[in-house]
Coordinates of C-alpha atoms in Angstrom, one line a residue:
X412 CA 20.2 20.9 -23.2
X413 CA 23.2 19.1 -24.6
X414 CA 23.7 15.6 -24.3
X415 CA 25.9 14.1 -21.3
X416 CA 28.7 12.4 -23.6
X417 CA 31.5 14.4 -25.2
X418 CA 31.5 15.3 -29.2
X419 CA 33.0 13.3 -31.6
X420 CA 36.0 14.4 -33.7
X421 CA 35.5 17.7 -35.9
X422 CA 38.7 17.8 -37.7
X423 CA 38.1 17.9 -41.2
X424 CA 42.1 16.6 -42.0
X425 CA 41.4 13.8 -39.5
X426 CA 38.1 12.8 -41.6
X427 CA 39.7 13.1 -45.3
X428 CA 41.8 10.2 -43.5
X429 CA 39.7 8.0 -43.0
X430 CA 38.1 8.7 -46.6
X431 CA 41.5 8.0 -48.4
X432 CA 41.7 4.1 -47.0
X433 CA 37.6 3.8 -47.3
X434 CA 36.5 1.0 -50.2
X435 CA 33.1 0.8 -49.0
X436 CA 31.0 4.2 -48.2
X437 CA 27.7 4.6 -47.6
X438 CA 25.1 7.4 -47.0
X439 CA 22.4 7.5 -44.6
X440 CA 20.3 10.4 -45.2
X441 CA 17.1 12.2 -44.0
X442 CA 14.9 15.2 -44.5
X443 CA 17.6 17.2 -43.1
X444 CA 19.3 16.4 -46.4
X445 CA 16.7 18.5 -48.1
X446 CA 16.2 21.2 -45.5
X447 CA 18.4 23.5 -47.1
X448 CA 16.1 23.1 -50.2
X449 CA 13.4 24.8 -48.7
X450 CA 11.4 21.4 -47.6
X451 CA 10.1 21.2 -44.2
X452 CA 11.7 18.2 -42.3
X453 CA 7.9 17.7 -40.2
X454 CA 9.9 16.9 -36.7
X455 CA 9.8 18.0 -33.9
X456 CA 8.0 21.3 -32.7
X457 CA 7.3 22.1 -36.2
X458 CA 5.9 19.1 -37.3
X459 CA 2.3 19.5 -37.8
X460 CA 0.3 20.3 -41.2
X461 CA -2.7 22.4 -40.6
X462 CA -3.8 21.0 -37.4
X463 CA -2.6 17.5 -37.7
X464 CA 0.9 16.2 -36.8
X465 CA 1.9 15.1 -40.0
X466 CA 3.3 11.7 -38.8
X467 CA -0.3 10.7 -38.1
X468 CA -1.2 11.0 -41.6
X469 CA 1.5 9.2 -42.6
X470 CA -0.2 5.5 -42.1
X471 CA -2.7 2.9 -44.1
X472 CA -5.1 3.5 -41.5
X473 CA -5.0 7.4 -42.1
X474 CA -5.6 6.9 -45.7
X475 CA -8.4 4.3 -45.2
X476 CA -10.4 6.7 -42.7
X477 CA -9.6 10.2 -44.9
X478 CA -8.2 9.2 -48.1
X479 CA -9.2 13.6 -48.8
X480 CA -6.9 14.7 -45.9
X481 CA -3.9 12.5 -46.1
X482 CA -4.1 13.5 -50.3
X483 CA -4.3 16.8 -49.3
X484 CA -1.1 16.3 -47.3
X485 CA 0.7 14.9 -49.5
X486 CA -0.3 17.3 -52.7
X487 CA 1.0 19.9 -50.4
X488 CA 4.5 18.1 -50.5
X489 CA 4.5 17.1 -53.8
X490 CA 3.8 20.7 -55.0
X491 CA 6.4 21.8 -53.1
X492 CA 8.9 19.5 -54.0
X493 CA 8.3 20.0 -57.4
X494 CA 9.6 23.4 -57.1
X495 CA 12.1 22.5 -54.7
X496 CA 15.7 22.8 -56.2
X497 CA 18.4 20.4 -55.5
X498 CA 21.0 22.0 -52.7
X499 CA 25.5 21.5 -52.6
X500 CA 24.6 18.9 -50.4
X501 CA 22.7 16.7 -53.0
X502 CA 25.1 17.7 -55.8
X503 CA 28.1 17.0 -53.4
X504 CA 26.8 13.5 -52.8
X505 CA 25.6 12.8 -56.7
X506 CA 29.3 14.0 -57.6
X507 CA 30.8 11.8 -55.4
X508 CA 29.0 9.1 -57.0
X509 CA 31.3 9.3 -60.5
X510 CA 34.6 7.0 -59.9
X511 CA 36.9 9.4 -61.2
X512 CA 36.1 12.0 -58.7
X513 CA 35.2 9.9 -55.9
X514 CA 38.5 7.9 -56.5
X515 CA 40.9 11.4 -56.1
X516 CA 39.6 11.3 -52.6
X517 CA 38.7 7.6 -51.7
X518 CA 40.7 4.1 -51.4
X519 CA 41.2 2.6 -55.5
X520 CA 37.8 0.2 -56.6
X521 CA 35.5 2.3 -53.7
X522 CA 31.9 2.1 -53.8
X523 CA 29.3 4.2 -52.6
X524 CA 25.9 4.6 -52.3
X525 CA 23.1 7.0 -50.8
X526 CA 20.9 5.2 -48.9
X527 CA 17.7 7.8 -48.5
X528 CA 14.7 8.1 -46.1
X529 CA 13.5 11.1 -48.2
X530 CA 10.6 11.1 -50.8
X531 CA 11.2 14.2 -52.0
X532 CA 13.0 12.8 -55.4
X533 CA 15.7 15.6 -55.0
X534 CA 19.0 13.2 -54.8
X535 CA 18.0 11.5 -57.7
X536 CA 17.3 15.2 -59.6
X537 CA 21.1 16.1 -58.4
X538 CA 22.1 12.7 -60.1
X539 CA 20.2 12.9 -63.3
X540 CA 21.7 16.6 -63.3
X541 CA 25.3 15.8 -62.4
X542 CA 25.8 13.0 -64.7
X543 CA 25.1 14.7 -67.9
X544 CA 28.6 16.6 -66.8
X545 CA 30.4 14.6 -65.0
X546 CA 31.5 10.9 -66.1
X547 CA 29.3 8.1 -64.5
X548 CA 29.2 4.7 -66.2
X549 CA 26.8 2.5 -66.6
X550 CA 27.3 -0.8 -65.5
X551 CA 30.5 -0.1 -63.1
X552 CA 28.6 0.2 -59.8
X553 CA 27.1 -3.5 -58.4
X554 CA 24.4 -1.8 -56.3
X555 CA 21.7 1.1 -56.9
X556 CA 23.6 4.8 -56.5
X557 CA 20.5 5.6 -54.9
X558 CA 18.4 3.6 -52.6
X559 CA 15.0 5.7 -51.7
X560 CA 14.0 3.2 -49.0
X561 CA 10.8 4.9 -48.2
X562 CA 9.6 5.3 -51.5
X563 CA 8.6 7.7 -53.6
X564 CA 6.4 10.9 -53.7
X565 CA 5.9 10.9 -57.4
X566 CA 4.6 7.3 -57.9
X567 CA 1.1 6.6 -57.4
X568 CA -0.4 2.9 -56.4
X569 CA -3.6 1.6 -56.8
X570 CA -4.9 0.8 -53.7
X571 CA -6.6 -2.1 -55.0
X572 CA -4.2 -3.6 -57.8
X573 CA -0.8 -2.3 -56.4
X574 CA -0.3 -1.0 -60.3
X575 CA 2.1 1.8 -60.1
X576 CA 2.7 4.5 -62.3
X577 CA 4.9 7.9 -62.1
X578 CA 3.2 10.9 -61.9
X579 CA 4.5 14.7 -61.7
X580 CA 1.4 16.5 -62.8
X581 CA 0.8 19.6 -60.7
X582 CA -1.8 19.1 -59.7
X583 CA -1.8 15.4 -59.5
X584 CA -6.3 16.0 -59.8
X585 CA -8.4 19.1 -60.2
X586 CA -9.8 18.5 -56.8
X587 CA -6.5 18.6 -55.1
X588 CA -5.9 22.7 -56.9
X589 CA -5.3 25.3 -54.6
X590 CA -5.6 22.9 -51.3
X591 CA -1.9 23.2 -50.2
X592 CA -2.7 27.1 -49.8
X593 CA -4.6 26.3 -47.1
X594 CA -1.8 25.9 -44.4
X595 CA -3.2 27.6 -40.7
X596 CA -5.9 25.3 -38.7
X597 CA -9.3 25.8 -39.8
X598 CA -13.1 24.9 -38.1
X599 CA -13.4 22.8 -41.2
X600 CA -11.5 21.3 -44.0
X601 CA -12.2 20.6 -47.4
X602 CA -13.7 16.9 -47.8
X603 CA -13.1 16.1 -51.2
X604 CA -15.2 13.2 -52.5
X605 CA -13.2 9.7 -52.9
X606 CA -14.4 9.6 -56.7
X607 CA -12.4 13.0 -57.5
X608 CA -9.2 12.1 -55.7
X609 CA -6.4 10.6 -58.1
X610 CA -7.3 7.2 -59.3
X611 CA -5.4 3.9 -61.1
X612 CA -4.3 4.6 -64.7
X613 CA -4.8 0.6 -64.7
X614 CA -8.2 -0.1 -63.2
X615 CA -9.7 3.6 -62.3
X616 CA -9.7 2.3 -58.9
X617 CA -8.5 4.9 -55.3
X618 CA -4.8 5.1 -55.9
X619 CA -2.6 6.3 -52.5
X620 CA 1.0 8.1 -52.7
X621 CA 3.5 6.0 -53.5
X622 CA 5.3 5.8 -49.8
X623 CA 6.6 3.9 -47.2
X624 CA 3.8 5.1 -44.2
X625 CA 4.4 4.2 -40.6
X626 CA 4.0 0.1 -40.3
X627 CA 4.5 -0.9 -43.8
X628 CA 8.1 -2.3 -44.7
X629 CA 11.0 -0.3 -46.2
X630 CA 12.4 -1.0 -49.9
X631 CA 15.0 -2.9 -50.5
X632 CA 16.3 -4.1 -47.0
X633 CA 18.3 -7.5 -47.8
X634 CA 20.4 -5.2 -49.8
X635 CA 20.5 -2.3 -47.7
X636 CA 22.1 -4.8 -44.8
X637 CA 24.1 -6.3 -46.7
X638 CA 25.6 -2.7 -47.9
X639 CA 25.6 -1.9 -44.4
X640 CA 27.9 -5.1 -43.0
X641 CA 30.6 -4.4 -45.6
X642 CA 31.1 -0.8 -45.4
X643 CA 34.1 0.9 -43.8
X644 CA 32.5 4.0 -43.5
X645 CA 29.1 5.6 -43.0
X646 CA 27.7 9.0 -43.0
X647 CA 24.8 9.8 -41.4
X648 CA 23.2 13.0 -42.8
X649 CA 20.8 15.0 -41.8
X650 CA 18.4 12.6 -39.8
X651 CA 18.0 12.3 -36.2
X652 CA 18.5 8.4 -36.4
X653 CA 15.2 7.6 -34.7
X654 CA 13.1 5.8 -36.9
X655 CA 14.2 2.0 -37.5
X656 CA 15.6 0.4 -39.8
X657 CA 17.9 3.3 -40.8
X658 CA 18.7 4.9 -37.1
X659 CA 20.6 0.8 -36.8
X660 CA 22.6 1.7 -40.0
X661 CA 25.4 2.9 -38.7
X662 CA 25.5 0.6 -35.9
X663 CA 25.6 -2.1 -37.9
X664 CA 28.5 -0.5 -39.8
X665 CA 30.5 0.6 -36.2
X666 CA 29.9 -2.9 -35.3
X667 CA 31.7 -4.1 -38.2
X668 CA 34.7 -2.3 -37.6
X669 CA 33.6 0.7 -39.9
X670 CA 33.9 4.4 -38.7
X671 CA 30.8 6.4 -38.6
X672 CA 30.3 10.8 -39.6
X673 CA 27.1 12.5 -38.6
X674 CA 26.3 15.6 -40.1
X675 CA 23.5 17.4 -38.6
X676 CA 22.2 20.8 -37.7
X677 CA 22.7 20.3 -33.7
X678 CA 23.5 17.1 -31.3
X679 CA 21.1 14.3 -31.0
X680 CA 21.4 10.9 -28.9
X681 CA 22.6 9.0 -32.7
X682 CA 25.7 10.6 -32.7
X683 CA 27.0 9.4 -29.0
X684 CA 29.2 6.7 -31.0
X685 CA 30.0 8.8 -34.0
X686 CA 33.8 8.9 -34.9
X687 CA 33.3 12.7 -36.6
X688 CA 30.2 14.8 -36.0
X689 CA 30.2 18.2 -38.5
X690 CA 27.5 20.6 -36.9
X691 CA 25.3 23.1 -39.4
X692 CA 23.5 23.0 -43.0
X693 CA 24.4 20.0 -44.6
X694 CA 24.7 22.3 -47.8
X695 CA 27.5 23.5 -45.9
X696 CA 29.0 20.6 -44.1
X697 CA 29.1 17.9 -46.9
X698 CA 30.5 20.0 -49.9
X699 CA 33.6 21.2 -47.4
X700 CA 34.3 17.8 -45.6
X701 CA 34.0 16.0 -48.8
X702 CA 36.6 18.7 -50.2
X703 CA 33.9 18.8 -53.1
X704 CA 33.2 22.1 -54.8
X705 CA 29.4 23.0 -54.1
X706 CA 28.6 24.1 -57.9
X707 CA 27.7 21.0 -60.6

């Protein structure tokens, strides 16, 4: 059922405006972002793994009570993330992130960075991908490119001595092989002993994924505000702008006087103060209201 508030602006012309007197831009994105590269966004009606909704593995307490299940979990995502290829959405974003082509569309001197709720890796892929054709300095951006708020799926940290190291080994154990086949609800599960699950490099130790789980604090949030107060524009992709801190994002930006674009596959209640909301794939939406071509 649609919600009771009429749609912000669609016009693309209206939109490059805005993006012509911007200095300050900002990205907001979530799994929605990577939907388009195959990656389930584990919301809604489809958000379960096996039997289990997938938020509920997602938390300390999870790990401490079935450190086998939630690893399972997340070996299934890692797995598929590693094969997971970077969409025109990511490499519209990463592209946008060199001056030279950022500055044909934006105010002189802009700034921008992607501020992500995804684990995935994928935006930083497009980056590393982009830059080795397209010209991005070093040392002429004052923040991060990329923020990845809720950490990442490929580091690994003790859950003793915090000692974190980056791993992309598929699989990350032996024990962990063939598990993310397993995918329909079963009478029983496999129960992989704690002393075969993936360990510290440092002290041999239980290691965990290297996330931000439900009740632990985001990366980087002094800095992450402080983006947020002195942008003039924020775009809010692919995330339904329900889990805090970065559903207040754009707020924070609208209250400042900035303008606010949501692209999303369908309406949600985020959008009812969005200035532009673009409706289907982000691999679609971005590229052509960016005016960015979708190849690298």
């Amino acid at each position: 059922m649609p919600y009771p508030f009429p749609a912000p602006s669609s016009d693309v012309d209206a939109f490059r405006n805005v993006l012509k007197k911007s200095v300050n831009i900002i990205v907001v994105a979530g799994a929605g972002l990577s939907a388009g590269s195959g990656l389930s966004t584990f919301r809604g009606a489809g958000g379960y793994w096996r039997r289990f909704k997938a938020t509920t593995l997602a938390t300390p307490e999870a790990f401490e009570k079935n450190p086998s299940r939630v690893w399972q979990f997340y070996h299934y995502r890692r797995e598929f993330a590693l094969r997971a290829k970077p969409n025109a959405a990511h490499y519209a974003l990463a592209r946008f992130t060199s001056p030279q082509i950022r500055e044909s569309i934006c105010a002189p001197k802009s700034t921008f960075t992607v501020i992500t709720q995804n684990v995935d890796g994928i935006s930083p892929r497009a980056l590393k991908e982009v830059t080795s054709s397209v010209s991005i300095p070093e040392g002429t951006h004052e923040h991060p490119h990329i923020i990845e708020m809720h950490g990442r799926l490929f580091d690994v940290i003790c859950a003793k001595c915090d000692h974190v190291s980056w791993n992309i080994n598929s699989p990350i154990c032996d024990a962990l092989a063939g598990t993310e086949k397993i995918l329909e609800a079963e009478d029983h599960e496999v129960n992989i002993p704690v002393e075969n699950l993936p360990r510290c490099e440092g002290c041999g130790e239980l290691a965990r994924p290297g996330v931000v789980w439900f009740g632990e604090t985001p990366r980087d949030l002094d800095l992450i505000d402080d983006l947020a107060q002195n942008a003039d524009l924020c775009l809010v992709v692919g995330t339904s702008s329900t889990v805090y801190p970065a559903a207040g994002y754009a707020d924070i930006v609208r209250g400042c006087g900035g303008k606010v674009a949501v692209f999303n596959m369908e309406r949600t209640s985020g959008d009812e103060d969005a200035d532009f909301l673009f409706l289907g794939p982000c691999e679609e939406t971005i590229p052509a209201a960016l005016g960015i071509a979708q190849e690298i």
